[in-house]
XYZ file of C-alpha atoms in Angstrom:
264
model
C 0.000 0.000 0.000
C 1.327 3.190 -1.036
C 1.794 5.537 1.884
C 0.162 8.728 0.316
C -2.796 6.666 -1.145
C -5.798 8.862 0.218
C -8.968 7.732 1.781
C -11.928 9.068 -0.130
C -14.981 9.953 1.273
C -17.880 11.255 -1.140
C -21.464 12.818 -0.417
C -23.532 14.158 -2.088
C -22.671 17.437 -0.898
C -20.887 19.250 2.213
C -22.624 16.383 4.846
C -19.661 14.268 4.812
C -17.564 16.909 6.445
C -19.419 15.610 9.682
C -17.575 11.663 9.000
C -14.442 13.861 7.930
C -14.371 15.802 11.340
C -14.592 12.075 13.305
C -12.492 10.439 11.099
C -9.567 13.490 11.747
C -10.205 12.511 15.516
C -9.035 8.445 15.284
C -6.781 9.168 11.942
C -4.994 12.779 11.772
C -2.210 11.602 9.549
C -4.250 9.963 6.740
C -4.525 11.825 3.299
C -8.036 12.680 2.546
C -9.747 13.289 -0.735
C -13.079 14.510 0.221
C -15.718 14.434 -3.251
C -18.829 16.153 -3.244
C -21.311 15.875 -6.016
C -22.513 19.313 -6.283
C -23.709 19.206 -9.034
C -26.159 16.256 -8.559
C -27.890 17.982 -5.695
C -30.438 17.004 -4.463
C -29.984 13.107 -4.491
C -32.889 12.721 -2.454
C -35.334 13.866 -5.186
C -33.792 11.396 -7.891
C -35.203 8.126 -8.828
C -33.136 4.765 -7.791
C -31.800 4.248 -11.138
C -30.320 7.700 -11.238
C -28.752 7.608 -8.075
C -26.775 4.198 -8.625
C -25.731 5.118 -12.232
C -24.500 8.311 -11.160
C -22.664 7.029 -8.171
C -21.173 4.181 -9.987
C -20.048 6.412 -12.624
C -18.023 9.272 -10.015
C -16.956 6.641 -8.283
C -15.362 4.590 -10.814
C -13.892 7.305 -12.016
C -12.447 8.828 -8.780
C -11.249 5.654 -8.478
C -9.051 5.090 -11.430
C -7.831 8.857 -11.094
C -6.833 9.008 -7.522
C -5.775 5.218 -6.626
C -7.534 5.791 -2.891
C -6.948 2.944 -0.307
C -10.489 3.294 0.800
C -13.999 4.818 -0.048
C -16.443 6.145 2.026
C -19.865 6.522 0.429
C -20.214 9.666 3.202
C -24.078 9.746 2.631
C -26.969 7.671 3.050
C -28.946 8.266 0.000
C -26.368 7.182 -1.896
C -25.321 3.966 0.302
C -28.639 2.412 0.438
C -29.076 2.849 -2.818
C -25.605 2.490 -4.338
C -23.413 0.451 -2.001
C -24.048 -3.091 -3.501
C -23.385 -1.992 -6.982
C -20.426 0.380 -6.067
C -18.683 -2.799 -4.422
C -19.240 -5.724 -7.545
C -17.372 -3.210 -9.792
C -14.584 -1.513 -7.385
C -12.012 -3.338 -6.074
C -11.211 -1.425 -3.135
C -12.889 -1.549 0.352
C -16.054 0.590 0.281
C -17.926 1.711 3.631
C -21.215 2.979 3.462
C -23.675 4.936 5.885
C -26.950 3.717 7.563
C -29.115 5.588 9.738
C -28.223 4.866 13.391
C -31.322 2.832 14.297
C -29.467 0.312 16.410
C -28.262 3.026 18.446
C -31.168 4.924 18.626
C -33.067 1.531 19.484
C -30.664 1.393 22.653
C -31.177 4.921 23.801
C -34.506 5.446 23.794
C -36.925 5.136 26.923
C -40.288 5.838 25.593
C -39.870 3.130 22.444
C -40.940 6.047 20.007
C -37.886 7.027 17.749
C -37.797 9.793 14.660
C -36.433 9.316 11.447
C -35.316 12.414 9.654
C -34.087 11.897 5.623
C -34.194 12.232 2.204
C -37.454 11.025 0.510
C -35.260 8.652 -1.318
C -33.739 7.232 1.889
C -37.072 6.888 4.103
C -38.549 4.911 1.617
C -35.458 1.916 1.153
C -36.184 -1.357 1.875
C -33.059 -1.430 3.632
C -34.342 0.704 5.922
C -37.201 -1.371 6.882
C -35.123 -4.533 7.321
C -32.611 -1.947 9.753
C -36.102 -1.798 11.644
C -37.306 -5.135 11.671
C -33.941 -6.390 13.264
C -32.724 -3.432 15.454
C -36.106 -1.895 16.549
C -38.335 -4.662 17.258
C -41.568 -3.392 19.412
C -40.184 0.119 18.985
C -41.748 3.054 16.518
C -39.888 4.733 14.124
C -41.661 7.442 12.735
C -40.305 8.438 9.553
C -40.307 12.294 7.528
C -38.569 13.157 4.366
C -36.728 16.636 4.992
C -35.185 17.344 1.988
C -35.368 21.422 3.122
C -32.831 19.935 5.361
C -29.912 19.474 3.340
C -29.687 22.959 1.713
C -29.972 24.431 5.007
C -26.806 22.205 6.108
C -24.994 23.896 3.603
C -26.483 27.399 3.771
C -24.860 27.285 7.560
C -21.596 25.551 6.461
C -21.219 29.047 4.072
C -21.788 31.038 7.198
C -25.463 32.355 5.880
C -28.877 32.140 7.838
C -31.162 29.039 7.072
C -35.023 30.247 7.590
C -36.284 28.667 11.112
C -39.493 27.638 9.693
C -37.822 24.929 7.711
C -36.271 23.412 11.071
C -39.484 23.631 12.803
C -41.144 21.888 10.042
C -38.934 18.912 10.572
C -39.777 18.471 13.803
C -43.687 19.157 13.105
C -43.668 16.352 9.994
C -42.793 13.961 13.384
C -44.890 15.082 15.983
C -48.038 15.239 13.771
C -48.208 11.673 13.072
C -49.007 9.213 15.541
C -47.180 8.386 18.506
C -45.451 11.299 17.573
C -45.767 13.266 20.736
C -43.513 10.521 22.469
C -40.649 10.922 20.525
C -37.674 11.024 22.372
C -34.996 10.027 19.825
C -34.367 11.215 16.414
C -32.044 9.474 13.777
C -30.727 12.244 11.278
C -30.357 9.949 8.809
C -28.655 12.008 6.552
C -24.964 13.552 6.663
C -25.877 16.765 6.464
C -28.075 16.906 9.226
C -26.081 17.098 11.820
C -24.454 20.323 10.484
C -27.761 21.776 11.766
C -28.384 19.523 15.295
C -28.364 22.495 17.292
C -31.066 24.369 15.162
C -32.977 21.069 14.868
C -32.747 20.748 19.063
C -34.469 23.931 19.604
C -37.282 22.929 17.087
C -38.163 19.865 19.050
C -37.030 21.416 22.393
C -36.091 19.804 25.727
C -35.837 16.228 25.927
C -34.792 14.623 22.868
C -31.533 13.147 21.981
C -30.421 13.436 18.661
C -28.200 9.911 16.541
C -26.420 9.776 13.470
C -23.361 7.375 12.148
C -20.513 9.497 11.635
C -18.176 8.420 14.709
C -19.306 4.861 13.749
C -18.252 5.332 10.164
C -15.108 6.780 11.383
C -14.089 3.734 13.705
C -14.973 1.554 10.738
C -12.467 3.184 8.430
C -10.041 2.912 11.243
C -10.843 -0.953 11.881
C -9.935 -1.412 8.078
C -6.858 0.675 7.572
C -5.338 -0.656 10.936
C -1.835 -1.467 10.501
C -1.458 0.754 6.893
C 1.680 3.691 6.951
C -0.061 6.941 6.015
C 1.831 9.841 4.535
C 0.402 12.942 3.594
C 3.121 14.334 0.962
C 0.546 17.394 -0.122
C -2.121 19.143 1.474
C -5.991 17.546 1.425
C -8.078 18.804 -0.448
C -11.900 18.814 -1.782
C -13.569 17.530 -5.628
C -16.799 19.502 -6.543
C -19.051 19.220 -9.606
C -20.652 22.255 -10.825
C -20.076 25.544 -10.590
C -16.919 26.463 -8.807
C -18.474 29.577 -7.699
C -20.474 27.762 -5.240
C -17.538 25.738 -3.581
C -14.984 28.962 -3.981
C -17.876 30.211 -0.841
C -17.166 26.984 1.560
C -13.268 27.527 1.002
C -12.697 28.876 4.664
C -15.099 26.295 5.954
C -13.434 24.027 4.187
C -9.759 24.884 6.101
C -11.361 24.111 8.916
C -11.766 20.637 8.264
C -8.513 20.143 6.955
C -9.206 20.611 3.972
C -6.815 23.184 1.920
C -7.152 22.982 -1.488
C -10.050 23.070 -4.031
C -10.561 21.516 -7.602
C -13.359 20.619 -10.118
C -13.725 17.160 -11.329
């Protein structure tokens, strides 16, 4: 394994930065290549077929480009869609993200969990069978908040997200039944957690908030145990679409580590 080989983590957009910041905690030495498809946004609003053809397609040819060690499919839209296909044609290790039922499962008292995601990811059969075998006699309550996603990234470039969109989150889940006992919410997308706080003070006192990135994280660590890592230049970030819009996150992006900025 080549030393400088980079790990590569790709999202849809700016909500991997929350696996990046975990995964700088357990590995601070290891290159990263961190890919967002920009211009692809929003994947929750695509069909199935677009979503794994796209994928597939970066992917493969991130791949060939940048030799990583590792990928990280940093968004769960993408992996529960995407994963199986991504791994038949790469021949690399691939990690995806799931919501964090099984944790959520564990932490909650009154048995009533919330599901925030994409409209693509609520609706995967793979979520279902996460229920059947991790939340058993437990309610999960699920609500596509795709509004979400663009206010993740309107905060990552320092701007003002409307409140109304938060609090409508947290309405789509208490409206529906058993949702006045929610006490735990899985943000089942990357990008939510970029907005946690916001999202707390919608729901207000009482609820405890999941998500996968520091599980993610140790995974990647688990896998590359034992590998040299040598970062021989500075890490830096892939965007599709206009450069205009990532030239705004560049400052952000420092503060993940993350010093240099380039198309693909």
């Amino acid at each position: 394994m080549d030393p400088a080989a980079p790990i590569l983590l790709f999202d849809s957009g700016v909500g991997g930065l929350t696996v990046l910041a975990e995964l700088r905690k357990l590995l601070p030495d290891a290159p990263v290549i961190y890919a967002a498809d920009t211009a692809g946004l929003p994947y929750g609003e695509k069909t199935e077929a677009e979503i794994a053809a796209r994928v597939a397609g970066l992917l493969g040819r991130l791949g060939e480009r940048y030799k990583p060690r590792l990928i990280t499919i940093a968004c769960n839209t993408a992996s529960t869609i995407a994963l199986g296909m991504v791994r038949d044609v790469l021949h690399v290790p691939i990690v995806g993200t799931v919501p964090a039922i099984k944790p959520a499962a564990a932490l909650t008292k009154t048995g009533s969990i919330g599901l925030l995601g994409t409209a693509a990811t609520i609706r995967q059969g793979y979520v279902d069978r996460l229920e059947a075998e991790f939340a058993n006699g437990k309610r999960l309550i699920r609500h596509a908040a795709p509004d979400l996603v663009e206010a993740a990234e309107i905060v990552l470039r320092g701007g003002l997200p409307d409140p109304a969109v938060f609090t409508a989150a947290a309405e789509g889940l208490r409206a529906q039944a058993g949702g006045d006992e929610i006490d735990t919410v899985v943000l089942a997308c990357t990008h939510f957690p970029l907005v946690e706080s916001q999202l707390s003070t919608a729901f207000g006192p009482g609820v405890n908030f999941v998500h996968g990135a520091e599980g993610i994280a140790r995974r990647i660590e688990f896998l590359t145990r034992g590998q040299t890592f040598e970062r021989e230049v500075p890490d830096m970030a892939l965007f599709t679409g206009d450069a205009a819009r990532f030239g705004q996150l560049a400052e952000a992006l420092k503060r993940y580590g993350l010093e240099r900025t380039e198309s693909f």
